[in-house]
Short mmCIF file of C-alpha atoms and ligand atoms in Angstrom, two decimals:
data_model
loop_
_atom_site.label_atom_id
_atom_site.label_comp_id
_atom_site.label_asym_id
_atom_site.label_seq_id
_atom_site.Cartn_x
_atom_site.Cartn_y
_atom_site.Cartn_z
CA MET A 1 -0.02 0.03 -0.06
CA GLY A 2 1.45 3.48 -1.01
CA THR A 3 1.24 6.61 1.09
CA SER A 4 1.15 10.26 0.17
CA GLY A 5 1.44 11.42 3.78
CA THR A 6 4.46 13.69 3.80
CA ARG A 7 3.29 17.05 5.20
CA SER A 8 4.72 20.19 3.56
CA ALA A 9 4.34 23.89 4.59
CA ARG A 10 1.14 24.28 2.71
CA GLU A 11 -2.04 22.69 4.17
CA ARG A 12 -3.76 19.69 2.48
CA LEU A 13 -7.52 19.56 2.12
CA VAL A 14 -8.97 16.09 1.34
CA VAL A 15 -12.56 15.99 0.00
CA ILE A 16 -14.49 12.80 -0.15
CA GLY A 17 -17.27 12.92 -2.86
CA GLY A 18 -17.00 14.80 -6.18
CA ASP A 19 -20.43 16.15 -6.72
CA ALA A 20 -22.45 19.18 -5.57
CA ALA A 21 -21.34 19.61 -1.93
CA GLY A 22 -17.74 18.16 -2.35
CA MET A 23 -16.68 20.04 -5.46
CA SER A 24 -18.48 23.32 -4.45
CA ALA A 25 -16.36 23.10 -1.27
CA ALA A 26 -13.23 22.46 -3.15
CA SER A 27 -13.85 25.21 -5.76
CA GLN A 28 -14.72 27.73 -3.20
CA ALA A 29 -11.60 26.86 -1.06
CA ARG A 30 -9.46 27.20 -4.24
CA ARG A 31 -11.00 30.62 -4.97
CA LEU A 32 -9.87 31.78 -1.54
CA LYS A 33 -6.52 30.10 -1.31
CA GLY A 34 -4.15 29.46 -4.22
CA PRO A 35 -2.15 26.20 -4.69
CA ASP A 36 0.90 27.62 -2.82
CA GLU A 37 -1.16 27.76 0.43
CA LEU A 38 -3.58 24.87 -0.08
CA GLU A 39 -3.28 21.58 -1.72
CA ILE A 40 -6.63 20.03 -2.60
CA VAL A 41 -7.14 16.32 -3.11
CA ALA A 42 -10.67 15.10 -4.10
CA PHE A 43 -11.75 11.46 -4.16
CA GLU A 44 -14.69 10.43 -6.31
CA ARG A 45 -15.61 6.81 -6.79
CA GLY A 46 -17.64 7.38 -9.92
CA HIS A 47 -16.79 8.60 -13.47
CA PHE A 48 -18.26 12.19 -13.14
CA THR A 49 -17.92 15.34 -11.19
CA SER A 50 -20.22 18.30 -10.52
CA TYR A 51 -23.19 16.73 -12.26
CA SER A 52 -26.94 17.47 -11.86
CA ALA A 53 -28.72 14.35 -10.78
CA CYS A 54 -31.75 16.67 -10.68
CA GLY A 55 -31.65 16.77 -14.49
CA ILE A 56 -31.77 12.90 -14.90
CA PRO A 57 -35.54 12.73 -15.27
CA TYR A 58 -35.48 15.38 -18.02
CA TRP A 59 -32.53 13.68 -19.82
CA VAL A 60 -34.21 10.29 -19.63
CA GLY A 61 -37.58 11.84 -20.75
CA GLY A 62 -35.88 13.45 -23.68
CA ASP A 63 -36.31 17.17 -22.77
CA VAL A 64 -32.48 17.39 -22.22
CA GLY A 65 -30.76 15.96 -25.25
CA ASP A 66 -27.33 15.20 -24.04
CA ARG A 67 -25.86 13.78 -20.81
CA ASP A 68 -22.98 16.24 -20.92
CA LEU A 69 -25.33 19.15 -20.57
CA LEU A 70 -25.90 17.95 -16.98
CA ILE A 71 -22.30 18.32 -16.05
CA ALA A 72 -21.55 21.74 -14.56
CA ARG A 73 -17.77 21.23 -14.36
CA THR A 74 -15.73 18.36 -15.78
CA PRO A 75 -12.78 16.72 -14.15
CA LYS A 76 -10.50 18.42 -16.56
CA GLU A 77 -11.80 21.87 -15.61
CA HIS A 78 -11.29 21.04 -11.86
CA ARG A 79 -7.79 19.82 -12.54
CA ALA A 80 -7.08 23.05 -14.50
CA ARG A 81 -7.74 24.87 -11.18
CA ASP A 82 -5.18 22.84 -9.23
CA ILE A 83 -7.63 20.34 -7.72
CA ASP A 84 -5.98 16.93 -7.61
CA LEU A 85 -9.10 14.99 -8.58
CA ARG A 86 -8.84 11.21 -8.23
CA LEU A 87 -11.81 9.63 -10.14
CA ARG A 88 -12.76 5.99 -9.72
CA THR A 89 -11.17 6.13 -6.27
CA GLU A 90 -13.17 5.20 -3.25
CA VAL A 91 -12.24 6.21 0.29
CA THR A 92 -12.76 3.11 2.45
CA GLU A 93 -11.58 4.29 5.83
CA LEU A 94 -11.08 7.40 7.93
CA ASP A 95 -8.32 7.51 10.51
CA LEU A 96 -9.16 10.61 12.50
CA ASP A 97 -6.47 10.05 15.05
CA ARG A 98 -3.65 10.23 12.44
CA GLY A 99 -5.42 12.55 10.05
CA ARG A 100 -5.55 10.42 6.99
CA VAL A 101 -7.88 8.47 4.70
CA ARG A 102 -7.54 5.15 3.02
CA ALA A 103 -8.47 5.02 -0.63
CA ARG A 104 -8.89 2.28 -3.09
CA ASP A 105 -8.60 2.45 -6.89
CA VAL A 106 -11.90 0.95 -8.00
CA ASP A 107 -10.49 -0.53 -11.20
CA SER A 108 -7.04 -1.87 -10.01
CA GLY A 109 -7.89 -2.43 -6.31
CA ALA A 110 -4.66 -0.68 -5.30
CA GLU A 111 -4.86 1.02 -1.89
CA SER A 112 -3.03 3.96 -0.35
CA TRP A 113 -3.28 6.42 2.56
CA THR A 114 -3.57 10.19 2.09
CA SER A 115 -2.96 12.44 4.98
CA TYR A 116 -5.03 15.70 5.52
CA ASP A 117 -4.94 18.78 7.57
CA LYS A 118 -8.65 19.46 6.77
CA LEU A 119 -11.18 16.92 5.63
CA VAL A 120 -14.57 17.46 3.91
CA ILE A 121 -17.09 14.57 3.88
CA ALA A 122 -19.58 15.00 1.08
CA THR A 123 -20.44 11.34 0.31
CA GLY A 124 -24.12 12.14 -0.49
CA ALA A 125 -26.95 9.62 0.00
CA ARG A 126 -27.58 6.03 -0.91
CA PRO A 127 -30.76 4.92 -2.67
CA ILE A 128 -32.98 2.65 -0.72
CA ARG A 129 -33.12 -0.70 -2.46
CA PRO A 130 -35.16 -3.28 -0.56
CA GLU A 131 -33.77 -6.82 -0.46
CA LEU A 132 -36.56 -8.41 -2.56
CA PRO A 133 -36.41 -11.24 -5.05
CA GLY A 134 -35.71 -9.86 -8.52
CA MET A 135 -34.43 -6.46 -7.38
CA ASP A 136 -31.08 -6.93 -9.18
CA ALA A 137 -32.70 -8.29 -12.37
CA PRO A 138 -31.85 -6.74 -15.77
CA GLY A 139 -34.46 -4.05 -16.48
CA VAL A 140 -34.69 -2.72 -12.88
CA HIS A 141 -33.12 0.68 -12.56
CA GLY A 142 -32.28 3.28 -10.01
CA VAL A 143 -31.73 6.91 -11.15
CA GLN A 144 -29.23 8.23 -8.59
CA THR A 145 -26.22 8.83 -10.78
CA LEU A 146 -25.48 9.69 -14.38
CA ASP A 147 -24.31 6.02 -14.83
CA ASP A 148 -27.80 4.94 -13.68
CA GLY A 149 -29.50 7.29 -16.16
CA GLN A 150 -27.36 5.97 -18.98
CA ALA A 151 -28.04 2.35 -17.96
CA LEU A 152 -31.75 3.06 -18.03
CA LEU A 153 -31.57 4.78 -21.38
CA ASP A 154 -29.59 1.76 -22.74
CA THR A 155 -32.34 -0.56 -21.46
CA LEU A 156 -35.04 1.55 -22.99
CA ALA A 157 -33.18 1.48 -26.37
CA ARG A 158 -33.07 -2.40 -26.18
CA THR A 159 -36.70 -2.97 -24.85
CA ARG A 160 -39.52 -3.75 -27.19
CA GLY A 161 -42.37 -3.78 -24.63
CA ARG A 162 -43.81 -0.49 -23.58
CA ARG A 163 -44.99 -1.07 -19.98
CA ALA A 164 -43.08 0.70 -17.16
CA VAL A 165 -43.59 0.42 -13.46
CA VAL A 166 -42.22 3.13 -11.26
CA VAL A 167 -41.92 2.10 -7.56
CA GLY A 168 -42.31 5.10 -5.25
CA ALA A 169 -44.24 8.27 -5.68
CA GLY A 170 -42.04 10.89 -4.07
CA TYR A 171 -40.70 13.61 -6.34
CA ILE A 172 -38.28 11.37 -8.11
CA GLY A 173 -40.99 8.76 -8.69
CA VAL A 174 -43.41 11.28 -10.15
CA GLU A 175 -40.73 12.91 -12.30
CA MET A 176 -39.71 9.58 -13.67
CA ALA A 177 -43.34 8.75 -14.41
CA GLU A 178 -43.40 11.73 -16.51
CA ALA A 179 -40.11 10.83 -18.24
CA MET A 180 -41.52 7.39 -19.05
CA ILE A 181 -44.75 8.86 -20.45
CA ASN A 182 -42.65 11.16 -22.58
CA ARG A 183 -40.82 8.06 -23.93
CA GLY A 184 -44.12 6.58 -24.90
CA TYR A 185 -44.57 4.03 -22.08
CA GLU A 186 -47.72 2.86 -20.38
CA VAL A 187 -46.89 3.79 -16.79
CA THR A 188 -48.04 2.33 -13.47
CA VAL A 189 -46.84 3.88 -10.21
CA VAL A 190 -46.85 1.58 -7.23
CA ASN A 191 -46.66 3.57 -3.94
CA ARG A 192 -46.57 2.53 -0.39
CA GLY A 193 -48.20 5.71 0.95
CA GLU A 194 -51.83 6.63 1.08
CA GLU A 195 -51.37 9.24 -1.69
CA PRO A 196 -48.37 10.23 -3.95
CA MET A 197 -45.97 12.97 -2.71
CA SER A 198 -45.90 12.24 0.92
CA THR A 199 -44.18 15.55 1.47
CA LEU A 200 -47.71 17.00 1.13
CA ASP A 201 -50.70 16.52 3.28
CA PRO A 202 -52.88 13.60 2.06
CA ASP A 203 -55.64 15.94 0.79
CA MET A 204 -53.12 17.78 -1.39
CA GLY A 205 -51.54 14.48 -2.41
CA ARG A 206 -54.94 13.33 -3.55
CA LEU A 207 -55.06 16.16 -6.09
CA VAL A 208 -51.66 14.92 -7.44
CA HIS A 209 -53.14 11.40 -7.57
CA GLU A 210 -56.20 12.52 -9.51
CA ALA A 211 -54.22 14.56 -11.96
CA MET A 212 -51.74 11.73 -12.61
CA GLU A 213 -54.69 9.43 -13.37
CA GLY A 214 -56.05 12.06 -15.69
CA MET A 215 -52.68 11.86 -17.54
CA GLY A 216 -53.27 8.16 -18.13
CA ILE A 217 -50.85 6.95 -15.34
CA THR A 218 -52.17 4.02 -13.28
CA MET A 219 -51.79 4.84 -9.59
CA VAL A 220 -51.57 2.04 -7.03
CA ASN A 221 -51.42 3.60 -3.58
CA GLY A 222 -51.11 1.87 -0.17
CA ALA A 223 -49.32 -1.04 -1.80
CA GLU A 224 -45.94 -2.58 -0.76
CA VAL A 225 -43.92 -4.28 -3.43
CA THR A 226 -43.27 -7.93 -2.40
CA LYS A 227 -41.16 -9.15 -5.31
CA LEU A 228 -40.09 -8.50 -8.95
CA SER A 229 -40.87 -11.50 -11.13
CA THR A 230 -38.50 -12.39 -13.95
CA GLY A 231 -38.88 -14.23 -17.17
CA ASP A 232 -36.94 -17.18 -18.68
CA ASP A 233 -34.29 -14.79 -19.89
CA GLY A 234 -33.86 -13.49 -16.29
CA ARG A 235 -35.15 -10.04 -17.10
CA VAL A 236 -37.87 -8.33 -15.11
CA ARG A 237 -41.45 -9.22 -16.15
CA ALA A 238 -43.69 -7.92 -13.37
CA VAL A 239 -43.89 -6.11 -10.07
CA ALA A 240 -45.82 -7.93 -7.41
CA THR A 241 -47.66 -6.53 -4.30
CA ALA A 242 -49.60 -8.50 -1.82
CA ASP A 243 -52.81 -8.20 -3.84
CA ALA A 244 -51.77 -7.86 -7.55
CA GLU A 245 -49.06 -8.17 -10.15
CA PHE A 246 -48.29 -5.34 -12.57
CA PRO A 247 -46.56 -6.37 -15.90
CA ALA A 248 -43.35 -4.45 -16.50
CA ASP A 249 -40.80 -4.37 -19.33
CA VAL A 250 -38.82 -1.86 -17.24
CA VAL A 251 -38.88 -0.90 -13.57
CA VAL A 252 -37.71 2.40 -12.21
CA LEU A 253 -36.95 2.71 -8.49
CA GLY A 254 -37.61 6.02 -6.73
CA ILE A 255 -38.07 4.83 -3.10
CA GLY A 256 -35.97 7.43 -1.47
CA VAL A 257 -32.51 7.73 -0.02
CA ARG A 258 -30.55 7.48 3.25
CA PRO A 259 -27.43 9.52 4.21
CA GLU A 260 -24.27 7.75 2.99
CA THR A 261 -22.45 7.79 6.34
CA ALA A 262 -20.93 4.29 6.64
CA LEU A 263 -17.42 5.66 6.77
CA ALA A 264 -18.42 8.36 9.24
CA ARG A 265 -20.07 5.85 11.45
CA ALA A 266 -17.15 3.48 11.51
CA ALA A 267 -14.85 6.44 12.49
CA GLY A 268 -17.15 7.33 15.45
CA LEU A 269 -18.33 10.66 13.99
CA PRO A 270 -21.56 12.03 15.47
CA LEU A 271 -24.75 11.00 13.58
CA GLY A 272 -28.36 12.15 14.15
CA GLU A 273 -31.52 10.10 14.50
CA HIS A 274 -31.92 10.07 10.69
CA GLY A 275 -28.36 8.69 10.23
CA GLY A 276 -26.95 11.99 8.90
CA LEU A 277 -23.77 13.61 10.17
CA LEU A 278 -24.31 16.37 12.76
CA THR A 279 -22.58 19.65 12.06
CA ASP A 280 -22.52 23.04 13.69
CA ARG A 281 -23.56 26.12 11.74
CA SER A 282 -20.14 26.48 9.94
CA MET A 283 -20.83 22.97 8.66
CA ARG A 284 -17.97 21.62 10.85
CA VAL A 285 -18.67 18.19 12.28
CA ARG A 286 -19.57 18.51 15.90
CA GLY A 287 -16.64 18.06 18.14
CA HIS A 288 -14.08 17.71 15.31
CA GLU A 289 -12.09 20.85 14.61
CA ASN A 290 -10.67 19.85 11.20
CA VAL A 291 -13.62 17.92 9.72
CA TRP A 292 -16.52 19.38 7.71
CA ALA A 293 -19.50 17.72 6.07
CA GLY A 294 -22.28 18.84 3.76
CA GLY A 295 -24.95 17.82 1.34
CA ASP A 296 -27.14 14.73 1.44
CA CYS A 297 -24.84 13.05 4.11
CA VAL A 298 -25.80 15.58 6.82
CA GLU A 299 -28.89 16.46 8.84
CA VAL A 300 -30.03 20.05 8.86
CA LEU A 301 -31.91 22.22 11.29
CA ASP A 302 -35.58 22.76 10.33
CA LEU A 303 -36.11 26.44 11.20
CA VAL A 304 -39.92 25.96 11.59
CA SER A 305 -40.06 22.97 13.83
CA GLY A 306 -36.70 23.49 15.47
CA GLN A 307 -35.84 19.78 14.80
CA GLN A 308 -33.05 18.01 13.00
CA ARG A 309 -34.07 16.61 9.66
CA HIS A 310 -32.58 14.86 6.64
CA ILE A 311 -33.57 16.75 3.50
CA PRO A 312 -31.45 15.56 0.65
CA LEU A 313 -31.77 18.33 -1.94
CA GLY A 314 -29.24 19.80 -4.39
CA THR A 315 -30.20 23.24 -3.29
CA HIS A 316 -28.77 22.60 0.15
CA ALA A 317 -25.77 20.62 -1.05
CA ASN A 318 -24.61 23.45 -3.20
CA LYS A 319 -24.95 26.03 -0.34
CA HIS A 320 -23.21 23.65 2.12
CA GLY A 321 -20.34 23.26 -0.18
CA GLN A 322 -19.89 27.04 -0.65
CA ILE A 323 -20.01 27.52 3.13
CA ILE A 324 -17.52 24.83 3.81
CA GLY A 325 -15.16 26.14 1.16
CA ALA A 326 -15.35 29.63 2.60
CA ASN A 327 -14.47 28.37 6.11
CA VAL A 328 -11.77 26.07 4.93
CA GLY A 329 -10.36 28.86 2.80
CA GLY A 330 -10.01 31.13 5.86
CA GLY A 331 -13.27 33.02 5.55
CA TYR A 332 -16.43 32.84 7.61
CA ALA A 333 -19.79 31.65 6.62
CA THR A 334 -22.68 29.81 8.23
CA PHE A 335 -25.71 27.83 7.25
CA PRO A 336 -28.75 28.76 9.37
CA GLY A 337 -31.02 25.89 8.44
CA VAL A 338 -33.83 25.21 6.06
CA VAL A 339 -37.62 25.76 5.96
CA GLY A 340 -38.31 22.73 3.80
CA THR A 341 -38.99 24.16 0.37
CA ALA A 342 -39.34 21.92 -2.66
CA VAL A 343 -40.85 22.14 -6.08
CA SER A 344 -41.41 19.46 -8.69
CA LYS A 345 -43.74 18.61 -11.55
CA VAL A 346 -45.30 15.68 -13.33
CA CYS A 347 -46.21 16.58 -16.97
CA ASP A 348 -48.07 19.90 -16.65
CA LEU A 349 -48.87 19.56 -12.99
CA GLU A 350 -46.74 21.68 -10.58
CA ILE A 351 -46.33 20.59 -6.98
CA ALA A 352 -44.67 22.66 -4.30
CA ARG A 353 -44.34 22.70 -0.56
CA THR A 354 -42.60 24.57 2.22
CA GLY A 355 -42.62 24.48 6.05
CA LEU A 356 -44.71 21.99 8.06
CA ARG A 357 -47.44 19.62 6.99
CA GLU A 358 -50.28 19.04 9.50
CA LYS A 359 -48.62 15.96 11.00
CA ASP A 360 -45.29 17.75 11.34
CA ALA A 361 -46.92 20.57 13.33
CA ARG A 362 -48.80 18.10 15.50
CA ARG A 363 -45.64 16.12 16.12
CA VAL A 364 -43.89 19.19 17.64
CA GLY A 365 -47.01 20.29 19.65
CA LEU A 366 -48.00 23.28 17.59
CA ARG A 367 -51.69 24.09 17.25
CA PHE A 368 -52.79 25.60 14.02
CA GLU A 369 -55.47 26.43 11.44
CA ALA A 370 -55.26 24.90 8.06
CA VAL A 371 -57.10 26.69 5.11
CA THR A 372 -57.33 25.67 1.43
CA ILE A 373 -58.25 27.92 -1.37
CA GLU A 374 -58.77 27.74 -5.17
CA SER A 375 -57.47 30.39 -7.44
CA THR A 376 -55.83 30.87 -10.84
CA SER A 377 -52.35 31.52 -12.17
CA ARG A 378 -53.39 34.67 -14.05
CA ALA A 379 -56.27 37.09 -13.93
CA GLY A 380 -59.41 34.94 -14.55
CA TYR A 381 -60.17 36.79 -17.78
CA TYR A 382 -56.61 36.44 -19.21
CA PRO A 383 -56.02 33.71 -21.68
CA SER A 384 -54.58 30.44 -20.35
CA ALA A 385 -55.25 31.29 -16.73
CA SER A 386 -55.03 27.85 -15.01
CA PRO A 387 -56.45 26.69 -11.63
CA MET A 388 -54.41 25.99 -8.60
CA THR A 389 -55.05 24.82 -5.01
CA VAL A 390 -53.15 26.44 -2.16
CA LYS A 391 -53.17 25.17 1.42
CA MET A 392 -51.76 27.28 4.16
CA LEU A 393 -51.09 26.38 7.85
CA ALA A 394 -50.78 29.13 10.48
CA GLU A 395 -50.16 28.85 14.23
CA LEU A 396 -53.12 29.59 16.52
CA ARG A 397 -52.79 32.67 18.69
CA THR A 398 -49.58 34.00 17.08
CA GLY A 399 -50.76 33.73 13.51
CA ARG A 400 -47.23 32.78 12.48
CA LEU A 401 -47.15 31.06 9.08
CA LEU A 402 -46.14 27.35 9.48
CA GLY A 403 -46.41 25.97 5.98
CA LEU A 404 -47.77 26.12 2.42
CA GLN A 405 -48.50 23.62 -0.25
CA ILE A 406 -49.49 24.23 -3.85
CA VAL A 407 -50.79 21.95 -6.56
CA GLY A 408 -51.71 23.51 -9.89
CA ARG A 409 -50.68 24.03 -13.48
CA GLU A 410 -48.24 26.37 -15.12
CA GLY A 411 -47.22 29.31 -12.86
CA ALA A 412 -48.24 27.63 -9.61
CA GLY A 413 -45.14 25.93 -8.26
CA LYS A 414 -42.66 28.76 -7.83
CA ARG A 415 -45.19 30.82 -5.80
CA VAL A 416 -44.05 28.69 -2.94
CA ASP A 417 -41.03 30.94 -2.74
CA ILE A 418 -43.14 33.72 -1.37
CA ALA A 419 -44.00 31.47 1.61
CA ALA A 420 -40.36 30.35 1.94
CA VAL A 421 -39.28 33.91 2.47
CA ALA A 422 -42.16 34.61 4.79
CA LEU A 423 -41.35 31.56 6.88
CA THR A 424 -37.62 32.53 7.10
CA ALA A 425 -38.61 36.00 8.16
CA GLY A 426 -41.05 34.56 10.72
CA MET A 427 -43.99 36.48 9.29
CA THR A 428 -47.57 36.11 10.40
CA VAL A 429 -50.29 35.35 7.86
CA ASP A 430 -51.81 38.77 8.78
CA GLN A 431 -48.53 40.42 7.69
CA MET A 432 -48.43 38.43 4.58
CA THR A 433 -51.85 39.75 3.45
CA VAL A 434 -50.31 43.06 2.54
CA LEU A 435 -47.11 41.90 0.96
CA ASP A 436 -46.23 44.10 -2.08
CA LEU A 437 -46.16 41.31 -4.72
CA GLY A 438 -46.02 42.18 -8.43
CA TYR A 439 -49.32 42.15 -10.28
CA ALA A 440 -50.43 42.35 -13.85
CA PRO A 441 -53.13 40.18 -15.37
CA PRO A 442 -50.78 37.85 -17.32
CA PHE A 443 -48.93 37.03 -14.09
CA SER A 444 -51.62 36.74 -11.36
CA PRO A 445 -55.03 37.76 -10.27
CA VAL A 446 -55.05 41.10 -8.44
CA TRP A 447 -54.88 39.10 -5.24
CA ASP A 448 -52.18 36.56 -5.68
CA PRO A 449 -53.34 33.03 -4.65
CA VAL A 450 -50.87 33.00 -1.81
CA LEU A 451 -52.26 36.29 -0.43
CA VAL A 452 -55.85 34.88 -0.85
CA ALA A 453 -54.81 31.93 1.31
CA ALA A 454 -53.12 34.28 3.86
CA ARG A 455 -56.27 36.33 4.21
CA LYS A 456 -58.35 33.33 4.78
CA ALA A 457 -55.87 31.96 7.36
CA ALA A 458 -55.70 35.37 9.10
CA THR A 459 -59.53 35.52 9.31
CA ARG A 460 -59.59 32.05 10.77
CA ILE A 461 -57.01 32.82 13.28
CA ARG A 462 -58.75 36.05 14.40
CA GLY A 463 -61.97 34.05 14.69
CA ALA A 464 -60.29 31.38 16.75
CA GLY A 465 -58.49 33.84 18.95
C1 FAD B 501 -33.36 11.78 -10.05
C2 FAD B 501 -33.06 12.95 -9.03
C3 FAD B 501 -33.71 14.11 -9.17
C4 FAD B 501 -33.28 15.18 -8.25
N1 FAD B 501 -34.01 16.35 -8.34
C5 FAD B 501 -33.71 17.36 -7.57
C6 FAD B 501 -34.28 18.58 -7.67
O1 FAD B 501 -35.09 18.81 -8.53
N2 FAD B 501 -33.98 19.56 -6.79
C7 FAD B 501 -33.02 19.40 -5.73
O2 FAD B 501 -32.80 20.28 -4.94
N3 FAD B 501 -32.48 18.21 -5.56
C8 FAD B 501 -32.70 17.11 -6.48
N4 FAD B 501 -32.14 15.92 -6.29
C9 FAD B 501 -31.14 15.76 -5.25
C10 FAD B 501 -29.80 16.13 -5.54
O3 FAD B 501 -29.34 15.65 -6.64
C11 FAD B 501 -28.90 15.83 -4.33
O4 FAD B 501 -29.37 16.51 -3.16
C12 FAD B 501 -27.47 16.32 -4.63
O5 FAD B 501 -26.93 15.66 -5.69
C13 FAD B 501 -26.53 15.96 -3.36
O6 FAD B 501 -25.26 16.40 -3.50
P1 FAD B 501 -24.16 15.72 -2.63
O7 FAD B 501 -22.94 16.32 -3.22
O8 FAD B 501 -24.46 15.86 -1.32
O9 FAD B 501 -24.29 14.26 -2.92
P2 FAD B 501 -24.18 13.32 -4.27
O10 FAD B 501 -24.71 14.15 -5.42
O11 FAD B 501 -24.83 12.03 -3.96
O12 FAD B 501 -22.67 13.03 -4.43
C14 FAD B 501 -21.86 12.36 -3.55
C15 FAD B 501 -20.74 11.85 -4.34
O13 FAD B 501 -19.87 11.13 -3.45
C16 FAD B 501 -19.31 10.03 -4.06
N5 FAD B 501 -18.88 9.13 -2.92
C17 FAD B 501 -19.74 8.68 -2.07
N6 FAD B 501 -19.01 7.84 -1.12
C18 FAD B 501 -17.73 7.98 -1.54
C19 FAD B 501 -16.56 7.31 -1.10
N7 FAD B 501 -16.54 6.57 -0.02
N8 FAD B 501 -15.38 7.57 -1.82
C20 FAD B 501 -15.41 8.43 -2.94
N9 FAD B 501 -16.54 8.96 -3.44
C21 FAD B 501 -17.66 8.68 -2.76
C22 FAD B 501 -20.43 9.52 -4.87
O14 FAD B 501 -20.02 8.64 -5.87
C23 FAD B 501 -21.16 10.78 -5.40
O15 FAD B 501 -20.61 11.12 -6.64
C24 FAD B 501 -32.35 14.91 -7.16
C25 FAD B 501 -31.77 13.66 -7.15
C26 FAD B 501 -32.02 12.69 -7.97
C27 FAD B 501 -31.37 11.31 -7.83
#
């Protein structure tokens, strides 16, 4: 086993994970400190760096024509900025006492230790893949990485049948349902939850369910997959639940992810109840002066509930990386936490949420009013005004906004950002009713749907108080 452990006058930063959080951290640190002051070594076990997994559904669905468009910065570009990037190299052990990591070349199996002065853990998340018969059969695909996306596209190119089953109806599941529709497949979505999009309350999830059925997608809710049947050729043929079997020429998994923290756990680093690394506000791992962590492998503070949560989203991973890079590079930056904002779509249906659902609020002992309103994306008389449903939660007595969910057509989803800002600012729904939002008939009714919901919530709170 080789070593690259000799310390020189300059510091060495070692980064584990070459995507959003890891390479943002490396790039930001490099912006602040040149190669004379800081050596940066980044390990990535895959073939790609700085890629957008978020774009995979649109690449598979054909909206994005070329895989390379999803790559924000190539290995060559990183190396040109004096980042010693080691692709196809997996870190297999952290030795915190001696300040070094053990890495293995995935292709040759060769191992070596690399010492560090500062360490960034950005290992992301691991897709959940239940141990069921047939799960590894050809024709069954995850969509976590670009390699996964390519493998799925290769399967689609070879497959003559046109029946796809998507397992899971979170945002990745619904986005992949759209991708498969766009590829001309007959799509069935098998979902364990009561309704799709469990990040919404069930009454709002119901709207997604109905809209997806209206798009010709067969929705099977409240159903746990028990096995994947295969044909004589070993390829997947059907997805079975306790009550039924759904024929499948291809199966796409979107069941969710868990923090990839096996290395951190083995090294004794602090993990939270969701299995993610625990950091302070500078993204430094709690109790470890020279170790930072960010992205899908960490837990974050939910500013609305005050609880730690695991919210694996690229929007957070990129910010974490920037903040880590700033701190490692000698600056000062902090990550305050999140309010839980997310937006996605299935065909022309936009789905958005921020803050707490009813069950989240109850779990932390908050009492609230929940209101739901119907409105439109533009002035009612303006051509192509489309309907949307907005649900808002506000705390009893204080009137503080607690959460917002939107299901609608074009122009609905990004309205959630109004509520994300209001939540961050700790606004009451009463204060929101007079927010100075832009208005003209092509963009919204004179009372924006979010303000209509705020007015209704404020009236309820006053009535209840
Ligand atoms: C299909 C899909 C759609 C998505 N859509 C959205 C969206 O619309 N909006 C949004 O905000 N987020 C979205 N996300 C989530 C987003 O992609 C992730 O939150 C983001 O990629 C997390 O970045 P990360 O750097 O923390 O982890 P990852 O992107 O998972 O990167 C971690 C990297 O570390 C490497 N690695 C892990 N362990 C080791 C090791 N031991 N040694 C070496 N390398 C290692 C992995 O190979 C990987 O490349 C989507 C994800 C998927 C899969």
